[in-house]
GROMACS .gro file of C-alpha atoms in nm:
model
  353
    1UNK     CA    1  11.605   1.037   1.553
    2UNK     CA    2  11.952   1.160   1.360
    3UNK     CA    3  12.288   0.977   1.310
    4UNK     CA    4  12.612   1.116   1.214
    5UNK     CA    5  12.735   0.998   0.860
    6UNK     CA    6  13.144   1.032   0.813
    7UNK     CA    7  13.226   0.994   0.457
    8UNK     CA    8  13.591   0.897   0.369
    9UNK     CA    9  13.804   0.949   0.230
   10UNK     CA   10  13.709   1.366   0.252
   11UNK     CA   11  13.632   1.335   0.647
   12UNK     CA   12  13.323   1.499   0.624
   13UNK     CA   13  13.032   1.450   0.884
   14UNK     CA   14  12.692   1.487   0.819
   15UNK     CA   15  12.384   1.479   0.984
   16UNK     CA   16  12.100   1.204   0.829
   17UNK     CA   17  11.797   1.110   0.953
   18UNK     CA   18  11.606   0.792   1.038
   19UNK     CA   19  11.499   0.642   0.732
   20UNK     CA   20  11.675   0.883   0.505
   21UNK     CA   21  11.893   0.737   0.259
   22UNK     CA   22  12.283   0.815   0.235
   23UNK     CA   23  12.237   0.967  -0.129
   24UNK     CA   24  11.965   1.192  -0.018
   25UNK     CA   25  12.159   1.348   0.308
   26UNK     CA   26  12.496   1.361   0.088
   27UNK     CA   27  12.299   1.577  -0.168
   28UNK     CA   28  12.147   1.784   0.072
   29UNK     CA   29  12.486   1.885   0.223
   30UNK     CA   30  12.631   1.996  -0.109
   31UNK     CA   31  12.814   1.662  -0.110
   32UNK     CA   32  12.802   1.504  -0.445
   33UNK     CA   33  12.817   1.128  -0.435
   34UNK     CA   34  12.857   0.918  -0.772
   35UNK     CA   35  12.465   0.760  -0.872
   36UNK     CA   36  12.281   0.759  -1.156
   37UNK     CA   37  11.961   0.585  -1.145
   38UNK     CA   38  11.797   0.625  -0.802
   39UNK     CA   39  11.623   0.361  -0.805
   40UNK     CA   40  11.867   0.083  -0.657
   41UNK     CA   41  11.917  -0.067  -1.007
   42UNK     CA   42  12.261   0.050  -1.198
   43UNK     CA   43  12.427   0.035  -0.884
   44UNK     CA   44  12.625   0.354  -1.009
   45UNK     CA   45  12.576   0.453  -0.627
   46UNK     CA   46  12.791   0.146  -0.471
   47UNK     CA   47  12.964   0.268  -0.119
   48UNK     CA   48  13.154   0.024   0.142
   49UNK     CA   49  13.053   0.044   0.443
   50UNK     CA   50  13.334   0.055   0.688
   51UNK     CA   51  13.187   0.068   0.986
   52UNK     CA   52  12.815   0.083   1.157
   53UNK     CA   53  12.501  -0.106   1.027
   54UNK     CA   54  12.275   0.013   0.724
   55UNK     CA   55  11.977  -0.104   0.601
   56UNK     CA   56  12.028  -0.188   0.246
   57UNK     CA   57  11.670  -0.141   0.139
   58UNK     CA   58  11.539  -0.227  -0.232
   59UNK     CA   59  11.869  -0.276  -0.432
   60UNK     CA   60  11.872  -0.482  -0.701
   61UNK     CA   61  12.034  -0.784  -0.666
   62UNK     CA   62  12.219  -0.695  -1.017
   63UNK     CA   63  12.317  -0.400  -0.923
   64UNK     CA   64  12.421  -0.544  -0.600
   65UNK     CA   65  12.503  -0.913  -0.527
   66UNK     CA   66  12.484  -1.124  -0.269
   67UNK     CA   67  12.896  -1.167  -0.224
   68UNK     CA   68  12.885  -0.739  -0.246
   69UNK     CA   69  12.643  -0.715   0.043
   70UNK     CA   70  12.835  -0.997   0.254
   71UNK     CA   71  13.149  -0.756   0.187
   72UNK     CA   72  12.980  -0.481   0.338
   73UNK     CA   73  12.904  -0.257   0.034
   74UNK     CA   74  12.574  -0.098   0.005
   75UNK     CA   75  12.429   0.135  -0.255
   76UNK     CA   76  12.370   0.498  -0.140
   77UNK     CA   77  12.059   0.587  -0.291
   78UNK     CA   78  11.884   0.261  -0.081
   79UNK     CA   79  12.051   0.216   0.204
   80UNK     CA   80  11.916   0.435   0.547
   81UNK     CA   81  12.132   0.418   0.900
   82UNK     CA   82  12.079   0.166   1.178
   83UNK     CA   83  12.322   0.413   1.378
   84UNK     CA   84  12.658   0.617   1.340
   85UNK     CA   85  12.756   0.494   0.967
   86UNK     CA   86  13.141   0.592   0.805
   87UNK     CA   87  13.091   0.440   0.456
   88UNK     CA   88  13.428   0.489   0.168
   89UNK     CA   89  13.339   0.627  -0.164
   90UNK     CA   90  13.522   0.694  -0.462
   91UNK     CA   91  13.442   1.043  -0.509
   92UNK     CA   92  13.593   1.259  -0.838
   93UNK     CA   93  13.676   1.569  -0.762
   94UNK     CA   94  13.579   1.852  -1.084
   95UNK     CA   95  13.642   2.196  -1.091
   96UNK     CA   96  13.343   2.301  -1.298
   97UNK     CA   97  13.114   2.151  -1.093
   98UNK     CA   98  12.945   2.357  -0.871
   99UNK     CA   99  12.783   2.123  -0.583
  100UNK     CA  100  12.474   2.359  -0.592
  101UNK     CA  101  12.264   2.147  -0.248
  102UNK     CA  102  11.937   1.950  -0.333
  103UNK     CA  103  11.664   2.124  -0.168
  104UNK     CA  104  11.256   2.136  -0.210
  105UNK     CA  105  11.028   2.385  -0.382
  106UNK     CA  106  10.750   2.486  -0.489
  107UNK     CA  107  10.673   2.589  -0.871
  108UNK     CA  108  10.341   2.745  -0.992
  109UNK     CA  109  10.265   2.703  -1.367
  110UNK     CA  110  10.326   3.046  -1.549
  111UNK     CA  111  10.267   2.911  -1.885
  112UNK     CA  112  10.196   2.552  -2.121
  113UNK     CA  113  10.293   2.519  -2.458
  114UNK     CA  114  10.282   2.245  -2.727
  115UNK     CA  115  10.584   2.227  -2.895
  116UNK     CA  116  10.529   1.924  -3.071
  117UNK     CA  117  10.250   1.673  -3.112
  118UNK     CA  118  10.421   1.495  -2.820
  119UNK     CA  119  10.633   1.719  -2.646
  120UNK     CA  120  10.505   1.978  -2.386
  121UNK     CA  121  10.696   2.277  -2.257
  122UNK     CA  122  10.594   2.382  -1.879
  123UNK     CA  123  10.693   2.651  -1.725
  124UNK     CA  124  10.709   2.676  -1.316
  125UNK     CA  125  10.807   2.996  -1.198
  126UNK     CA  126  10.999   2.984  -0.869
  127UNK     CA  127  11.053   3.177  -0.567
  128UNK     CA  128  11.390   3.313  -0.482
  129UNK     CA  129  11.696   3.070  -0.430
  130UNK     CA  130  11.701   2.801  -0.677
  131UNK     CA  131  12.037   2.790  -0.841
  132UNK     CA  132  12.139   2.524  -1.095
  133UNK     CA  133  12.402   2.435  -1.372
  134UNK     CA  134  12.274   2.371  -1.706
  135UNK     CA  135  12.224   2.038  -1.757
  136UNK     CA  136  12.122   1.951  -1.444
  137UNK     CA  137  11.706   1.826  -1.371
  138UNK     CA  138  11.480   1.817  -1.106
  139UNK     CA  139  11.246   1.555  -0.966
  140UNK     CA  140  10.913   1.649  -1.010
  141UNK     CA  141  10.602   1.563  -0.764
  142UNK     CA  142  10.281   1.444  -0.950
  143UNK     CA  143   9.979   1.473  -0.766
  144UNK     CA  144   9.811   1.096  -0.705
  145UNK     CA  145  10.205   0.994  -0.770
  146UNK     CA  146  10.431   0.843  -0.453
  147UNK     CA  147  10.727   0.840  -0.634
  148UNK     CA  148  10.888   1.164  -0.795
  149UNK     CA  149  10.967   1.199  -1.192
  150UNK     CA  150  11.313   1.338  -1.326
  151UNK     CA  151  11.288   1.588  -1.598
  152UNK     CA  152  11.566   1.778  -1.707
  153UNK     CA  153  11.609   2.185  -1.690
  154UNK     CA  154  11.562   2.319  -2.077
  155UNK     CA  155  11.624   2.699  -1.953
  156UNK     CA  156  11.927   2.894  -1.878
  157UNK     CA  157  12.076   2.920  -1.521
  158UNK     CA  158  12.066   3.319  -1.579
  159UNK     CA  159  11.699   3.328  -1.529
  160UNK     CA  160  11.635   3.014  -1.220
  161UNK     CA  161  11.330   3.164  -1.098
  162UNK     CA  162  11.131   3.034  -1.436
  163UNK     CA  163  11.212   2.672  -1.521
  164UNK     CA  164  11.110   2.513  -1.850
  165UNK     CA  165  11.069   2.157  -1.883
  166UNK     CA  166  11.018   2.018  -2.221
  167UNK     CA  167  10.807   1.681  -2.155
  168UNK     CA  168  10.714   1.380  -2.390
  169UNK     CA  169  10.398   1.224  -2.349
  170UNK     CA  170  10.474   0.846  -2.259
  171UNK     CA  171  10.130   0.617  -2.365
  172UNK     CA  172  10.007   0.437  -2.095
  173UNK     CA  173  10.274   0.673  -1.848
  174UNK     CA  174  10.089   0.809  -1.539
  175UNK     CA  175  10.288   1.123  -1.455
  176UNK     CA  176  10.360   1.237  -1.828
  177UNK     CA  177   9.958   1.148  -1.959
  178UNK     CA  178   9.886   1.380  -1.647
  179UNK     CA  179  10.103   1.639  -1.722
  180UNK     CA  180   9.998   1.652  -2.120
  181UNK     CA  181   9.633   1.632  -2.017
  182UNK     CA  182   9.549   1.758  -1.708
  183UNK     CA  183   9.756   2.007  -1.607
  184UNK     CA  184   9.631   2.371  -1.583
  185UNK     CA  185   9.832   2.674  -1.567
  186UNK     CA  186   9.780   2.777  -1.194
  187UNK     CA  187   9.907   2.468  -1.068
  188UNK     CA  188  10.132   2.446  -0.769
  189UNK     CA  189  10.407   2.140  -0.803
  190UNK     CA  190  10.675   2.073  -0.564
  191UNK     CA  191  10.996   1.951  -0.719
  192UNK     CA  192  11.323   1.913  -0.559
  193UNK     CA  193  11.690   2.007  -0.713
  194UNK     CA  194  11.891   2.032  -0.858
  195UNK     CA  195  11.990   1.702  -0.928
  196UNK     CA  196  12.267   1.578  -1.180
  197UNK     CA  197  12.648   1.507  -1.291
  198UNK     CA  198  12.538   1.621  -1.612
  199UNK     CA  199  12.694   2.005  -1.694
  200UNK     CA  200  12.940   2.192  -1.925
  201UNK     CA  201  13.334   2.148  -1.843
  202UNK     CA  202  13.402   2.542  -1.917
  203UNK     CA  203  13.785   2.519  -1.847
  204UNK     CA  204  13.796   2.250  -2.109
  205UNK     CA  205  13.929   2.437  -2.393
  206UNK     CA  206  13.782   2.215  -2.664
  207UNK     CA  207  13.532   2.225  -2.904
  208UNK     CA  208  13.186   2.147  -2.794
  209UNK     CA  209  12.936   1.888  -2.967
  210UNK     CA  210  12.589   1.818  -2.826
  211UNK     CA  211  12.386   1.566  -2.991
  212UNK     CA  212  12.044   1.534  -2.901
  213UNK     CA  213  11.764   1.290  -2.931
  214UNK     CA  214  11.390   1.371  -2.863
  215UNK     CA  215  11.307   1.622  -2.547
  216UNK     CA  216  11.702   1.497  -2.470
  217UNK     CA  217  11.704   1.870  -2.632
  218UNK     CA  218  11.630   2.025  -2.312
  219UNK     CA  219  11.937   2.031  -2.118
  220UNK     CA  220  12.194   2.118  -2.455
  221UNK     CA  221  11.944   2.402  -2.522
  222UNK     CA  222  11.995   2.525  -2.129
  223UNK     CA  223  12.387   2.416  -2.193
  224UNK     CA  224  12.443   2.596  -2.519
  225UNK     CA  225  12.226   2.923  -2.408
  226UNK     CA  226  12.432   2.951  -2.118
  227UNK     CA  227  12.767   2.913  -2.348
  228UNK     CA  228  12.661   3.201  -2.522
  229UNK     CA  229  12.552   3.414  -2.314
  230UNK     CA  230  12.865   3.392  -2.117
  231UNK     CA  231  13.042   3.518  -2.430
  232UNK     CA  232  13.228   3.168  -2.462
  233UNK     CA  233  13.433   3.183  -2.847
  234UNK     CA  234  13.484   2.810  -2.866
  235UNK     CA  235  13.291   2.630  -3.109
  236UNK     CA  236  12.964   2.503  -3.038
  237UNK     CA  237  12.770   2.203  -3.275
  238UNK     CA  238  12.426   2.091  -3.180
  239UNK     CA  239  12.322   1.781  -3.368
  240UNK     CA  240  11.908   1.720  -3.278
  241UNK     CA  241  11.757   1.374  -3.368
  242UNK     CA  242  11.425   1.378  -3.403
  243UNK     CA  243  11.189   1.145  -3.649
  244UNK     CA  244  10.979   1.409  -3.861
  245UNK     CA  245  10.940   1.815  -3.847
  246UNK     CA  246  10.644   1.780  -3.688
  247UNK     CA  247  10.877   1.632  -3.414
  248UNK     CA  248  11.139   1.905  -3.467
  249UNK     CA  249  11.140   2.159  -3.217
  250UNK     CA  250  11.327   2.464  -3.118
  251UNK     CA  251  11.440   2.494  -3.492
  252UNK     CA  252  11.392   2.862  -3.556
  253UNK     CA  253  11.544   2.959  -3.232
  254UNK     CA  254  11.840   2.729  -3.312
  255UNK     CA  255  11.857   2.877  -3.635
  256UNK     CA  256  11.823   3.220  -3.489
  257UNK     CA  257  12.102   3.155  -3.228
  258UNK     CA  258  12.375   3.035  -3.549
  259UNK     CA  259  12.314   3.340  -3.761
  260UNK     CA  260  12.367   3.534  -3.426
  261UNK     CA  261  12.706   3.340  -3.303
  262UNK     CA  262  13.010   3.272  -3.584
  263UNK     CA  263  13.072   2.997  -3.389
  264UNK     CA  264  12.788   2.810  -3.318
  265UNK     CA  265  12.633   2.562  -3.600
  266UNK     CA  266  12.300   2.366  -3.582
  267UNK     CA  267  12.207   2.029  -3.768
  268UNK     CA  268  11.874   1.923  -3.725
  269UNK     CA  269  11.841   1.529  -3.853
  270UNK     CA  270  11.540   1.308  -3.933
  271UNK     CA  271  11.502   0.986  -3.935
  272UNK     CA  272  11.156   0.882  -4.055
  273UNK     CA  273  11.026   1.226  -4.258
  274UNK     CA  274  10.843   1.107  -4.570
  275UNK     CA  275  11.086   1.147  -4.881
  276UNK     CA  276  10.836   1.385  -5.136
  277UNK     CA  277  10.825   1.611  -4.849
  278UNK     CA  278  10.984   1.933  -4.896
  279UNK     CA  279  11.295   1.873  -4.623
  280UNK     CA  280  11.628   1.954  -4.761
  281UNK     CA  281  11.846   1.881  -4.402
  282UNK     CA  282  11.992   1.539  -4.286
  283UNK     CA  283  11.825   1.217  -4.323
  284UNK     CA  284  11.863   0.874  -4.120
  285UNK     CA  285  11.983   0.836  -3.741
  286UNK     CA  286  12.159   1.123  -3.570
  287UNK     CA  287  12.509   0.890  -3.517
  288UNK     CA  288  12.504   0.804  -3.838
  289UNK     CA  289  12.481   1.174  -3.975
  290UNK     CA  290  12.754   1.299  -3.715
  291UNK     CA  291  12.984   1.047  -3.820
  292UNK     CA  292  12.946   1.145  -4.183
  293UNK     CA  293  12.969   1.490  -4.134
  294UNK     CA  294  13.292   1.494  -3.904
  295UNK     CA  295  13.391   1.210  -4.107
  296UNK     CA  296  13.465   0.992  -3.893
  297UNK     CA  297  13.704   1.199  -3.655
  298UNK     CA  298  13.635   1.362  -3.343
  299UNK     CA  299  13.926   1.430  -3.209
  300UNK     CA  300  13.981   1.823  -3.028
  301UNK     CA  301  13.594   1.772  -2.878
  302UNK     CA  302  13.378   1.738  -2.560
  303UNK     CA  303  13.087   1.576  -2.666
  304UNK     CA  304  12.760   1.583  -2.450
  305UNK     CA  305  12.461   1.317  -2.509
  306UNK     CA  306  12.116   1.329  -2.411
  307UNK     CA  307  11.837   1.153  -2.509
  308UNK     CA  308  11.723   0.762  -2.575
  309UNK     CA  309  11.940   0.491  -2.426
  310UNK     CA  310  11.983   0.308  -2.768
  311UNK     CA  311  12.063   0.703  -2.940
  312UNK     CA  312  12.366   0.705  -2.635
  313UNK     CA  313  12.476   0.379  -2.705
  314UNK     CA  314  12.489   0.377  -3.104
  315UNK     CA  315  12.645   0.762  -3.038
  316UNK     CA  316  12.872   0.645  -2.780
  317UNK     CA  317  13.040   0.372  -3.030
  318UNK     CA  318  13.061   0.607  -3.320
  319UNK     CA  319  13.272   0.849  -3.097
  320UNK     CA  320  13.500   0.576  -2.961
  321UNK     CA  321  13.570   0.474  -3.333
  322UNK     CA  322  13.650   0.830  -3.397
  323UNK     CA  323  13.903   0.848  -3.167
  324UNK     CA  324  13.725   1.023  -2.904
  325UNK     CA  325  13.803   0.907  -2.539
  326UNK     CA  326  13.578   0.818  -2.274
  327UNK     CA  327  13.743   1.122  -2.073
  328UNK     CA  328  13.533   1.335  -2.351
  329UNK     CA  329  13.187   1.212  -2.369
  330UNK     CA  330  12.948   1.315  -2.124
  331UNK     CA  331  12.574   1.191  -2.111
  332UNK     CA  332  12.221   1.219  -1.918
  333UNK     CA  333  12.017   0.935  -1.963
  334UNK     CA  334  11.739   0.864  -1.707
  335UNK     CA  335  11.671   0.503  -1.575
  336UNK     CA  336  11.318   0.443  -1.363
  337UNK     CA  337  11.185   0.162  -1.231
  338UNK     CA  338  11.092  -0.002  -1.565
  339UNK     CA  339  11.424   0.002  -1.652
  340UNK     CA  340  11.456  -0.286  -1.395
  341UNK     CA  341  11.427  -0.592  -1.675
  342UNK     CA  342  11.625  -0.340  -1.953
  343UNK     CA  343  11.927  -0.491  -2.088
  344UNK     CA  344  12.072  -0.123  -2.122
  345UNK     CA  345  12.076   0.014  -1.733
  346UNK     CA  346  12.453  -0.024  -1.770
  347UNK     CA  347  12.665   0.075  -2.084
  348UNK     CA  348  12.910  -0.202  -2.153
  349UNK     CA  349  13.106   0.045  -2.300
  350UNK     CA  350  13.156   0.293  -2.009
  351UNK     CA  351  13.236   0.179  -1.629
  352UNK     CA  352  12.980   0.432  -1.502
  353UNK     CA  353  12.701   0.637  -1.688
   0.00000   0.00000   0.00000
């Protein structure tokens, strides 16, 4: 059984099916609804539902309360159709996005790599017509798993039929302890994309600064690849946080890349290397080193984030204080279900992230 979805206030009608959620259908259709979590906890995904009956399904009761559900609101990536829905969203409407649909596919593993002692590049090579945006991630399918993990795309969009994923092992995490240990090349994993709000504004003349915490590397390395190969002149800083050089990955092709392009510069910074060592680059926490080095200004930048929710946060305050606005920061930060109890689903700082 199918219902018709009408989403104001573009008028569009979709089709959805029985026990499909809103978010899901919407995506499908090319129709980008705001969400950020999936998981019925940030509540990023909040719609009011004007008229017909929805099942609300697992939503927090943070992200949605008791006197929001009386009021008819619902949040898109939970709620599923008791019949012909028209729900009101606030939807932003942004030329450089490119509202690529979410469909499924299969990926075979071409190749595995160690890049550091707890980061794993994968490589699933893919079968005609997957199209992305750099920055965007997919949601990955781990055998023995029900529920799908997002990992972000760490390739350029100019080659979509081999996707790199750059994964940390999580102790004690099911899908990632998996991946880092029993995953043969060979494999065939379905994954579903692309998925994201996360890209480059390219008619945004400003300068670009990507800092990076972690694998958070993966989408400004898909981000700043495509930059340059589209011959963009503006200039490009990537700032990567990482604790030690084992940790430190990507660094030759990074340093590669700003001998190449005038006007791209990389900082790698470390936060816990062991001082007789032999590094010579920025010390302490990645904010902390971008503040010093633009001293304290930011102003005439887009700034992308990616990595740890306490690296976005302390980042996020540093470029308010340097008279960045919220307009110009941009950020990927993935929330799961154990993110339920976390003080830091929702940035005080920002009204949606």
């Amino acid at each position: 059984m199918s219902y018709e979805l009408t989403i104001e206030p573009v008028g569009q009608v979709i089709e959805i099916e029985e026990n499909q959620t809103i978010l899901d259908a919407a995506l499908r259709a090319g129709i980008w609804l705001p969400h950020a979590c999936g998981h019925g906890l940030c509540g990023t995904c909040k719609i009011q539902v004007v008229e017909g009956e929805v099942q609300l399904g697992e939503a927090s009761p943070f992200a949605l309360m008791d006197m929001e559900r009386m009021e008819g609101k619902a949040l898109a990536c939970c709620a599923t159709l008791e019949c012909d829905v028209t729900i009101e969203v606030e939807m932003d409407e942004d030329a450089d996005a490119k509202g690529y649909p979410l469909q499924d596919f299969i990926g075979t593993v071409v190749k595995i790599e160690d890049l550091t002692p707890t980061i794993r590049g994968i490589y699933l090579e893919v079968a005609a017509g997957f199209q992305f945006q750099a920055g965007q991630y997919i949601n990955l399918y781990v055998p023995g798993l029900e529920e799908p993990r997002a990992f972000s795309i760490a390739s350029a969009p100019s080659d979509a039929n081999l996707i790199e994923l750059n994964i940390r092992k999580v102790p004690g995490g099911k899908a990632t302890m998996w991946l880092h240990e029993d995953l043969q090349v060979g494999k065939s994993l379905n994954f579903s994309g692309p998925l994201g709000r996360f890209y480059t504004r390219h008619s945004d003349p400003n300068a670009a600064l990507f800092i990076a915490g972690g694998s958070g590397l993966s989408s400004p390395k898909s981000m700043i690849l495509e930059l340059l190969e589209a011959g963009d002149t503006r200039n490009i800083t990537l700032m990567h946080g990482a604790r030690n050089q084992e940790e430190l990955y990507y660094s030759q092709l990074f340093a590669d890349l700003e001998k190449q392009y005038p006007q791209f510069k990389y900082i790698p910074v470390l936060s816990d290397e062991a001082l007789e060592s032999n590094w010579t680059g920025e010390r302490g926490f990645v904010h902390d080193a971008a503040n010093k080095i633009f001293n304290q200004d930011f102003r005439g930048h887009k700034a992308y984030l990616c990595g740890p929710p306490m690296m976005i946060e302390a980042c996020i305050r540093v470029l308010i204080r340097g008279r960045l606005f919220e307009r110009d920061i941009h950020m990927e930060k993935f929330l799961n279900a154990a993110d339920a109890n976390s003080q830091m689903v929702k940035s005080p700082l920002f009204r949606n992230i």
